[in-house]
mmCIF file of C-alpha atoms and ligand atoms in Angstrom:
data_model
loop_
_atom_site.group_PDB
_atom_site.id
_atom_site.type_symbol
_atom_site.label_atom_id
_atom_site.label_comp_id
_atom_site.label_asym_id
_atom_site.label_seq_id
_atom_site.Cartn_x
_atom_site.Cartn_y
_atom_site.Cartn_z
ATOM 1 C CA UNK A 26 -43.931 -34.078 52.014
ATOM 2 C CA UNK A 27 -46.518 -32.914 53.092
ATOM 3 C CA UNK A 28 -49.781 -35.193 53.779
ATOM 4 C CA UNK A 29 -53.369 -33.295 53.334
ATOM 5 C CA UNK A 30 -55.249 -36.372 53.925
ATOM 6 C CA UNK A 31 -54.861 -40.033 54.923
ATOM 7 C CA UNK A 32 -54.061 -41.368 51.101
ATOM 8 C CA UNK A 33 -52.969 -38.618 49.412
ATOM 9 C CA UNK A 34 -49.384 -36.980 49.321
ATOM 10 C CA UNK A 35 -48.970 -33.292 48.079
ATOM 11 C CA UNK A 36 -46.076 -32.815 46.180
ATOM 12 C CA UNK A 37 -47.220 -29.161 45.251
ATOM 13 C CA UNK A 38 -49.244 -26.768 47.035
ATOM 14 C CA UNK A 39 -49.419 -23.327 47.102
ATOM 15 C CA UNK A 40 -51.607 -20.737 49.063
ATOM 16 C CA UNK A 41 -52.284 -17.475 47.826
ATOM 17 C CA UNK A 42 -49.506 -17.291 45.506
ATOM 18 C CA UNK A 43 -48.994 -14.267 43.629
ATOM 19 C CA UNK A 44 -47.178 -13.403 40.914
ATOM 20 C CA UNK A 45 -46.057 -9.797 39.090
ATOM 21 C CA UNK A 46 -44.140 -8.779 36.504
ATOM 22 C CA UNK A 47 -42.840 -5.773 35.292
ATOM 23 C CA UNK A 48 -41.474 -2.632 38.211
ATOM 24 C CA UNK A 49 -43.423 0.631 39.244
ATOM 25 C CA UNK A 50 -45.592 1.834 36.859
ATOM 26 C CA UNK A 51 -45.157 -0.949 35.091
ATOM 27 C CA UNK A 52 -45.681 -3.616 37.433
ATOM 28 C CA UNK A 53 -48.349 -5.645 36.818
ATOM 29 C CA UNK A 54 -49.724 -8.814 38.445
ATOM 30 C CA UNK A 55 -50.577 -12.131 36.452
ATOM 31 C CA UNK A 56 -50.956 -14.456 39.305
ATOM 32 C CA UNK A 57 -53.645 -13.344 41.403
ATOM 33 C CA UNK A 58 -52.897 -15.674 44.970
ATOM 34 C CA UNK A 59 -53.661 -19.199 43.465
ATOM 35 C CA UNK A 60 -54.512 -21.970 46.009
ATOM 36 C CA UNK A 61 -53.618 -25.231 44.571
ATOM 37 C CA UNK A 62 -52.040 -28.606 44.556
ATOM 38 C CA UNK A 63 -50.818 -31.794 43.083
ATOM 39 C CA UNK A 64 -50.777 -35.006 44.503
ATOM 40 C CA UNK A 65 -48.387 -37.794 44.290
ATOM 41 C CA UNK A 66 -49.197 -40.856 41.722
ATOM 42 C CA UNK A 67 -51.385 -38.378 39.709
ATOM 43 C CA UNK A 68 -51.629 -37.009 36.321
ATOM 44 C CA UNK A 69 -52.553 -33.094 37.122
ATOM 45 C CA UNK A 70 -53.699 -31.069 33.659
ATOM 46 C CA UNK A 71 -53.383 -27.370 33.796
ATOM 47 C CA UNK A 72 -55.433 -25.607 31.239
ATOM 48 C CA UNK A 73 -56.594 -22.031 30.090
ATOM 49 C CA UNK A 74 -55.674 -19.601 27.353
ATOM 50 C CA UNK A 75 -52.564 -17.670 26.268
ATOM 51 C CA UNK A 76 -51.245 -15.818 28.289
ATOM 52 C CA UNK A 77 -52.874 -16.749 31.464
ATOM 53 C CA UNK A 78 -49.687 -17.488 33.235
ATOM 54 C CA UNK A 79 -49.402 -21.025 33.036
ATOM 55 C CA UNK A 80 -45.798 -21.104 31.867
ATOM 56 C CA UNK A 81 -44.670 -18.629 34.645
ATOM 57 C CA UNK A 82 -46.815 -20.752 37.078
ATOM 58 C CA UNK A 83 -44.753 -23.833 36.066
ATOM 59 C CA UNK A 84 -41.472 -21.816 36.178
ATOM 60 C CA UNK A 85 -42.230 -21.145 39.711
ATOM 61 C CA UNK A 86 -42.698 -24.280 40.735
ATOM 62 C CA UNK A 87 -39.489 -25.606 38.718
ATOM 63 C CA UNK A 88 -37.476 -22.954 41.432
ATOM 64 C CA UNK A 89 -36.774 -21.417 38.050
ATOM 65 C CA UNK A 90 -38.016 -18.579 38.852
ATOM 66 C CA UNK A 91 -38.325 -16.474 42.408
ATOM 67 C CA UNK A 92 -41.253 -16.734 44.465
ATOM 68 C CA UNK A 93 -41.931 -13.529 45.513
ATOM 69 C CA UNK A 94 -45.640 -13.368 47.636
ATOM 70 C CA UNK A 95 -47.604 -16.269 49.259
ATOM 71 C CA UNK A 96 -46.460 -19.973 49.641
ATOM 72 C CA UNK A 97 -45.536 -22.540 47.124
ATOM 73 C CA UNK A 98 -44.365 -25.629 48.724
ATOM 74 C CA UNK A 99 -42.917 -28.092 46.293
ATOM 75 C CA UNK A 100 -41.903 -32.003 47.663
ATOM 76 C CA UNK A 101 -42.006 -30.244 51.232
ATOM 77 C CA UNK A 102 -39.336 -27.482 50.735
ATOM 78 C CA UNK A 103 -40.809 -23.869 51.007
ATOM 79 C CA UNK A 104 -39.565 -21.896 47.696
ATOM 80 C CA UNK A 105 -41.000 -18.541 48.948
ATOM 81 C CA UNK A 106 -37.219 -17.338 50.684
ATOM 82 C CA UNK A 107 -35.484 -20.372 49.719
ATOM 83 C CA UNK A 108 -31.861 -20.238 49.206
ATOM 84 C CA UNK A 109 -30.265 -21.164 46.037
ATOM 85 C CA UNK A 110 -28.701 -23.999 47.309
ATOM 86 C CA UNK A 111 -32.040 -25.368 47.983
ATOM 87 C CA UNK A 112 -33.658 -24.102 44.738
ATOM 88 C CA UNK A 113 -31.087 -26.340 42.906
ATOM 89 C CA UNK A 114 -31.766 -29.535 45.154
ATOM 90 C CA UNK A 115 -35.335 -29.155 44.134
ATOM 91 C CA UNK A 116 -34.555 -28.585 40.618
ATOM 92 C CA UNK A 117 -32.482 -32.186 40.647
ATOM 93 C CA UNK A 118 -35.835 -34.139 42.098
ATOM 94 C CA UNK A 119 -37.989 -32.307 38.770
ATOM 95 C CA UNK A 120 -38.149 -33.591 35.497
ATOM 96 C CA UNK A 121 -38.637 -30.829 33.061
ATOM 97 C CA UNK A 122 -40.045 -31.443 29.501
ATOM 98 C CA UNK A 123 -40.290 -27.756 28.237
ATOM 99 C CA UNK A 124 -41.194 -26.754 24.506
ATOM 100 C CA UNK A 125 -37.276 -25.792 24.069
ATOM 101 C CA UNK A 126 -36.099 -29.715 23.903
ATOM 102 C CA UNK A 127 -32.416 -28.216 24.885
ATOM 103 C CA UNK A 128 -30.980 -31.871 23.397
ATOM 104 C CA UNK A 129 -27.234 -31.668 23.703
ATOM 105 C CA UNK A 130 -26.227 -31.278 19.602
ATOM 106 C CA UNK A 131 -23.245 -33.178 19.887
ATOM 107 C CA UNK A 132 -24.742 -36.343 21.591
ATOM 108 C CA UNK A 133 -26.645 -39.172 20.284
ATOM 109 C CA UNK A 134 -30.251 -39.490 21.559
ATOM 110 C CA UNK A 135 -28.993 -42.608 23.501
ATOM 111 C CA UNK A 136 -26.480 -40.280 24.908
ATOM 112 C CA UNK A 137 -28.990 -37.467 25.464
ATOM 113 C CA UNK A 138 -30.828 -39.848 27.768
ATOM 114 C CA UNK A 139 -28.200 -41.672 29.563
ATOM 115 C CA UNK A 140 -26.672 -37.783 30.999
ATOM 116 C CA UNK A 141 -29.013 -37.580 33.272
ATOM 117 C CA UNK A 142 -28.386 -41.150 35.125
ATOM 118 C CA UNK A 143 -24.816 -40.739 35.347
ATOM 119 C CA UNK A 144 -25.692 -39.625 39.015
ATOM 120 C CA UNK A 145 -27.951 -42.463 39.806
ATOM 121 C CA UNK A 146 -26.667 -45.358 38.259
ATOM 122 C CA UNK A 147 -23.303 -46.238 38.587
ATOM 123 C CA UNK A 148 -22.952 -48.950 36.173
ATOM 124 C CA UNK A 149 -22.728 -48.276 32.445
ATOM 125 C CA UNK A 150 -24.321 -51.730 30.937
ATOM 126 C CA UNK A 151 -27.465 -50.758 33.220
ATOM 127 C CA UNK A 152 -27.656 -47.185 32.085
ATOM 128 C CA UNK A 153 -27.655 -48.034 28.208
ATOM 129 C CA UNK A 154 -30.577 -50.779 29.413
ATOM 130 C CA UNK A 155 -32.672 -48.202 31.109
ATOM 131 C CA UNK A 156 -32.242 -45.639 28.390
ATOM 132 C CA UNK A 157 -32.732 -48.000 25.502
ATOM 133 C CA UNK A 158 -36.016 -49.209 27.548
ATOM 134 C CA UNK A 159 -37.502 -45.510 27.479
ATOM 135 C CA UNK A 160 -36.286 -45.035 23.956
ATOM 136 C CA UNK A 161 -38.348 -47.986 23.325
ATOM 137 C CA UNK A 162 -41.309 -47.132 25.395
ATOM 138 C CA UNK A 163 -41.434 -43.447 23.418
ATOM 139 C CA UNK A 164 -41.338 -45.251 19.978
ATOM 140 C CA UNK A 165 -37.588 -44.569 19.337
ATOM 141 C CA UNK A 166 -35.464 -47.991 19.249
ATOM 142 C CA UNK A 167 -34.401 -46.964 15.334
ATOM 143 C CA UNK A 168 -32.724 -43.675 16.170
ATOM 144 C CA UNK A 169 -30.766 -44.541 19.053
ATOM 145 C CA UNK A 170 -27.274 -43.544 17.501
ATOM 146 C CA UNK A 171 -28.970 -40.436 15.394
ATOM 147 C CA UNK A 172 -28.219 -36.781 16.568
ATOM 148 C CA UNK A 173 -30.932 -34.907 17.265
ATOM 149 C CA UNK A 174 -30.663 -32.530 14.553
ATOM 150 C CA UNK A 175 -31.215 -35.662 11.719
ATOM 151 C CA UNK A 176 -35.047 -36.186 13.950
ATOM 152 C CA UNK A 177 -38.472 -34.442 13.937
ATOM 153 C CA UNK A 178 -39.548 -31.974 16.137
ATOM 154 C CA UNK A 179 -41.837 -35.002 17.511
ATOM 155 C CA UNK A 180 -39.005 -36.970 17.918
ATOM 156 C CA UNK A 181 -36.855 -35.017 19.357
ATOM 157 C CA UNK A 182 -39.716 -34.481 22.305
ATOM 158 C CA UNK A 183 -39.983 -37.763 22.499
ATOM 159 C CA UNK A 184 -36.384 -38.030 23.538
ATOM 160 C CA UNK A 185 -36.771 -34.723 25.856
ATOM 161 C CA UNK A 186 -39.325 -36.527 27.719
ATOM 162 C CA UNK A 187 -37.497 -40.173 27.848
ATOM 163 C CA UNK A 188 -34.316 -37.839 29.213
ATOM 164 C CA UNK A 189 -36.907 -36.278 31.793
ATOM 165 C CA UNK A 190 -38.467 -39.770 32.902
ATOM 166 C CA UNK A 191 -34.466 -41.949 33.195
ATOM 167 C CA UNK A 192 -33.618 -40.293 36.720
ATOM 168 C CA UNK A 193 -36.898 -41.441 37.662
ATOM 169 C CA UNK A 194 -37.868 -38.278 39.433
ATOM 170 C CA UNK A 195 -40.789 -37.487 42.259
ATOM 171 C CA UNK A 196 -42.259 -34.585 39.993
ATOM 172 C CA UNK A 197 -42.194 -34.122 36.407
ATOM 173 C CA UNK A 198 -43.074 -30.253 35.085
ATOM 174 C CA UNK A 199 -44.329 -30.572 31.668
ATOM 175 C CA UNK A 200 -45.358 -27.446 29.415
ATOM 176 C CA UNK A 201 -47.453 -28.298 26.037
ATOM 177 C CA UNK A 202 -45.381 -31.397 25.486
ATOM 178 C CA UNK A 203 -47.346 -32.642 22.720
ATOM 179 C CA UNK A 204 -47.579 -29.220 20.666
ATOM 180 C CA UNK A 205 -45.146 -30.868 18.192
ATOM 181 C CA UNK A 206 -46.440 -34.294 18.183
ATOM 182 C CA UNK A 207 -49.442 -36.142 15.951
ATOM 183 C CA UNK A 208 -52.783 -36.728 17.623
ATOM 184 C CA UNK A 209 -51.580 -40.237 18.013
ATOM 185 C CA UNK A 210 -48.219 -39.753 19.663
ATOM 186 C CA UNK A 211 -49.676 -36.966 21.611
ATOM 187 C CA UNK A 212 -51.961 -39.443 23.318
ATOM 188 C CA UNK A 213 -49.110 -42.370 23.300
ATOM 189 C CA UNK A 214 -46.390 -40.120 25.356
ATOM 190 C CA UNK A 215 -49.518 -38.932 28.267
ATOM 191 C CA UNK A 216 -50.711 -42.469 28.567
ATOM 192 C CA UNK A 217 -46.745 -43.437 28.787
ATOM 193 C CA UNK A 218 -46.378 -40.611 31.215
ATOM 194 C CA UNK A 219 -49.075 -41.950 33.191
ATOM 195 C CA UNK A 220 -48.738 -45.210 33.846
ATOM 196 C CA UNK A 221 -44.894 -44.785 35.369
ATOM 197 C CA UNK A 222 -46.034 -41.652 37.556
ATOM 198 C CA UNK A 223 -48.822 -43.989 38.460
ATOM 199 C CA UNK A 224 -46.462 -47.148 38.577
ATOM 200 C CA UNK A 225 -43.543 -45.202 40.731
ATOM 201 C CA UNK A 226 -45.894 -43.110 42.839
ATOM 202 C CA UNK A 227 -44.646 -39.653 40.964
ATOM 203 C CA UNK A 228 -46.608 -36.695 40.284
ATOM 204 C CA UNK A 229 -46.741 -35.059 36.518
ATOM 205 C CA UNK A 230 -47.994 -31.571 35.962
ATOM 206 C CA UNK A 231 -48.931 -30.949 32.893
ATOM 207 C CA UNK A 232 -50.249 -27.711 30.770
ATOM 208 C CA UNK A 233 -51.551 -28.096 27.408
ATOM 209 C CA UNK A 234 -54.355 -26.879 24.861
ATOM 210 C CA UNK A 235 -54.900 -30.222 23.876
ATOM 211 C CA UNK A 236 -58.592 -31.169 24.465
ATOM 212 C CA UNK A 237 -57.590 -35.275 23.903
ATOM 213 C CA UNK A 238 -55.758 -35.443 26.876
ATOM 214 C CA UNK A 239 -58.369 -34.487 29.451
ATOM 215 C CA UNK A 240 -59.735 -37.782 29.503
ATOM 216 C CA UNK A 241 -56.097 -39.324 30.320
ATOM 217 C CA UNK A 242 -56.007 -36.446 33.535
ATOM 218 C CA UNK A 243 -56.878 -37.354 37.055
ATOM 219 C CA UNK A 244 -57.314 -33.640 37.783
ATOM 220 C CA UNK A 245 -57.662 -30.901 35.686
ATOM 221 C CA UNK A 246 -57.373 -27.553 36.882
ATOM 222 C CA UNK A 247 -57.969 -24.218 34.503
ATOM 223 C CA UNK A 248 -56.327 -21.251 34.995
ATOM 224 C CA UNK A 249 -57.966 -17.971 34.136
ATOM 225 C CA UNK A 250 -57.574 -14.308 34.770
ATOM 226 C CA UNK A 251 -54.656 -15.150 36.987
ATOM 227 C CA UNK A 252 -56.778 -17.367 39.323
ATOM 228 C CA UNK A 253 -56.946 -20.981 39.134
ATOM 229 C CA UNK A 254 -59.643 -23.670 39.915
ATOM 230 C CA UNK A 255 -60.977 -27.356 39.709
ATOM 231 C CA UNK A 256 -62.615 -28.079 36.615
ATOM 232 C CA UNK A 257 -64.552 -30.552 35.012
ATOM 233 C CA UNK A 258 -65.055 -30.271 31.327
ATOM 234 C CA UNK A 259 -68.299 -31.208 29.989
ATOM 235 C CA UNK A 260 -65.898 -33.183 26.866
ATOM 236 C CA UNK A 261 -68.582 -32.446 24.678
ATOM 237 C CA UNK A 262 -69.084 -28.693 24.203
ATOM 238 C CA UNK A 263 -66.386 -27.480 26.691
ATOM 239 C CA UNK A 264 -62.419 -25.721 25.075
ATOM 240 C CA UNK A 265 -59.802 -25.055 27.237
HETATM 241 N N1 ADP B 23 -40.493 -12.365 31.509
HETATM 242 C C1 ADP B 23 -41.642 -11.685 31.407
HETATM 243 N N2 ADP B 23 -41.684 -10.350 31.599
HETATM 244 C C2 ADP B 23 -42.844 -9.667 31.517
HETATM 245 N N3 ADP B 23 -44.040 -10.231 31.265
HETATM 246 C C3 ADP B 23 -44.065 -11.558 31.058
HETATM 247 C C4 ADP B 23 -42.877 -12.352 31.114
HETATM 248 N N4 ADP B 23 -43.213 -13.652 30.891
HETATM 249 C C5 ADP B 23 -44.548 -13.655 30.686
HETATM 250 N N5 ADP B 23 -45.061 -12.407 30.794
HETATM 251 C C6 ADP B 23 -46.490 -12.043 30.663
HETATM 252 O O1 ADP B 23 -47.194 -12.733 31.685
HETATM 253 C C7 ADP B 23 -48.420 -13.247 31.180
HETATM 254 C C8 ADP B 23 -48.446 -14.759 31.363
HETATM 255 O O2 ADP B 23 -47.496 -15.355 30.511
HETATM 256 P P1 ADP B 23 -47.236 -16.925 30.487
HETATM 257 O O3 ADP B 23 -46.952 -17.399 31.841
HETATM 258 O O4 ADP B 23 -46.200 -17.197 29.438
HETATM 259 O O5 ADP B 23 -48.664 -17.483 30.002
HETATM 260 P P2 ADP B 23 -49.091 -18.842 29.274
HETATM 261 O O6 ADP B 23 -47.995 -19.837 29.441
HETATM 262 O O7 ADP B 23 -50.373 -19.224 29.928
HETATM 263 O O8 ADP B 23 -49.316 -18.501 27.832
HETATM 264 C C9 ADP B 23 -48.510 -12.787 29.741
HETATM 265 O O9 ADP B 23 -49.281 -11.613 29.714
HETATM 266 C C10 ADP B 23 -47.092 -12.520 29.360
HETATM 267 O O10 ADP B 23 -47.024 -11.535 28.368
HETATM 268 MG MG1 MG B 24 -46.888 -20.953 28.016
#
């Protein structure tokens, strides 16, 4: 990683990152060289309209998606040139809680959210611990043995984002992940996100349209006409 000052770690930063899509005539550039970044043990809100390039922004930095101009440096690895090799050790250290839950049908939620820590911890009795201790933390201790198709679209993001959180990772990528949810749940699952990427000294990225969370942000940064800055909303008159 990559330190910019004394107390605070980047875990992203770009400089002048561009982004097109679309070839010859085509071709047409969303991204217009952003210069940003995200520091460890903060809650980072990205915010702006539709279409703005948010989601490929995230996509980017998930080494979903190939960097192709300027530098995006993600937990110290370069992505602009990376190998895939590389893109997929990066892509283990991210948490990802995207709109598409992408539960596994045929498991239970418990199950959903012990897959991931089959790596990490070895020992089963712990596993089921941990996972029933995030199930509980989201609000979910009644559905452990349900399948996902018998929850909510609430509930089922509130088991993508326990599944995201078990492996504990350094960065967790997070787009709209409280579109589905009720104004209170919304606000439970950032403050929950919070406090453990403020707890284990993680970073969480986070886009969303949803005005209630700014005050739960650290940093807020709105994207807009494919450039990106620092904002502070006046809470009072200000939309995202
Ligand atoms: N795979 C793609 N191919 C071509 N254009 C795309 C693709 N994905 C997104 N876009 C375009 O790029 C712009 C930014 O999209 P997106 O990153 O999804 O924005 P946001 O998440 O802020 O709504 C939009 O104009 C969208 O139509
Ligand atoms: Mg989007």
């Amino acid at each position: 990683m990559q330190d910019t000052d004394n107390t605070r770690t980047s875990v992203i930063c770009t400089s002048d990152l561009r982004h097109s899509y679309g070839e010859g005539e085509l071709r047409s550039e969303i991204l217009h060289g952003l210069n940003f970044e995200v520091h460890a043990g903060e809650v980072t809100l990205l915010v702006g309209p539709s279409g703005s390039g948010k989601s490929t922004l995230l996509t980017l930095i998930g080494a979903l998606r190939s960097v192709e101009e300027g530098s995006l440096r993600v937990m110290g690895q370069e992505l602009r040139g990376a190998d895939e090799a590389s893109r997929v050790a990066i892509r283990r250290r991210i948490g990802f809680i995207f709109q598409s839950h992408n539960l596994v049908a045929s498991l239970t939620v418990l199950q959903n959210v012990q897959l991931l820590l089959q790596l990490k911890e070895p020992d089963p009795k712990a596993r089921v611990e941990k996972a029933c201790n995030l199930l509980e933390a989201v609000g979910l201790s009644h559905r452990l043995h349900h399948y996902p198709e018998e929850l909510s679209g609430g509930q089922r993001q509130r088991v993508a984002i326990a599944r995201a959180l078990a492996p504990e990772p350094e960065l967790i990528l997070a787009d709209e992940p409280t579109a589905s949810l009720d104004s209170q749940s919304g606000q439970d699952v950032v403050e929950l996100l919070g406090d453990l990427c403020r707890r284990r000294r993680s970073a969480v990225l986070l886009v969303t349209h949803d005005l209630r969370l700014l005050k739960d942000a650290d940093r807020i940064w709105r994207i807009e006409d494919g450039r990106v800055n620092p904002w502070q909303p006046d809470l009072a008159t200000t939309s995202p």
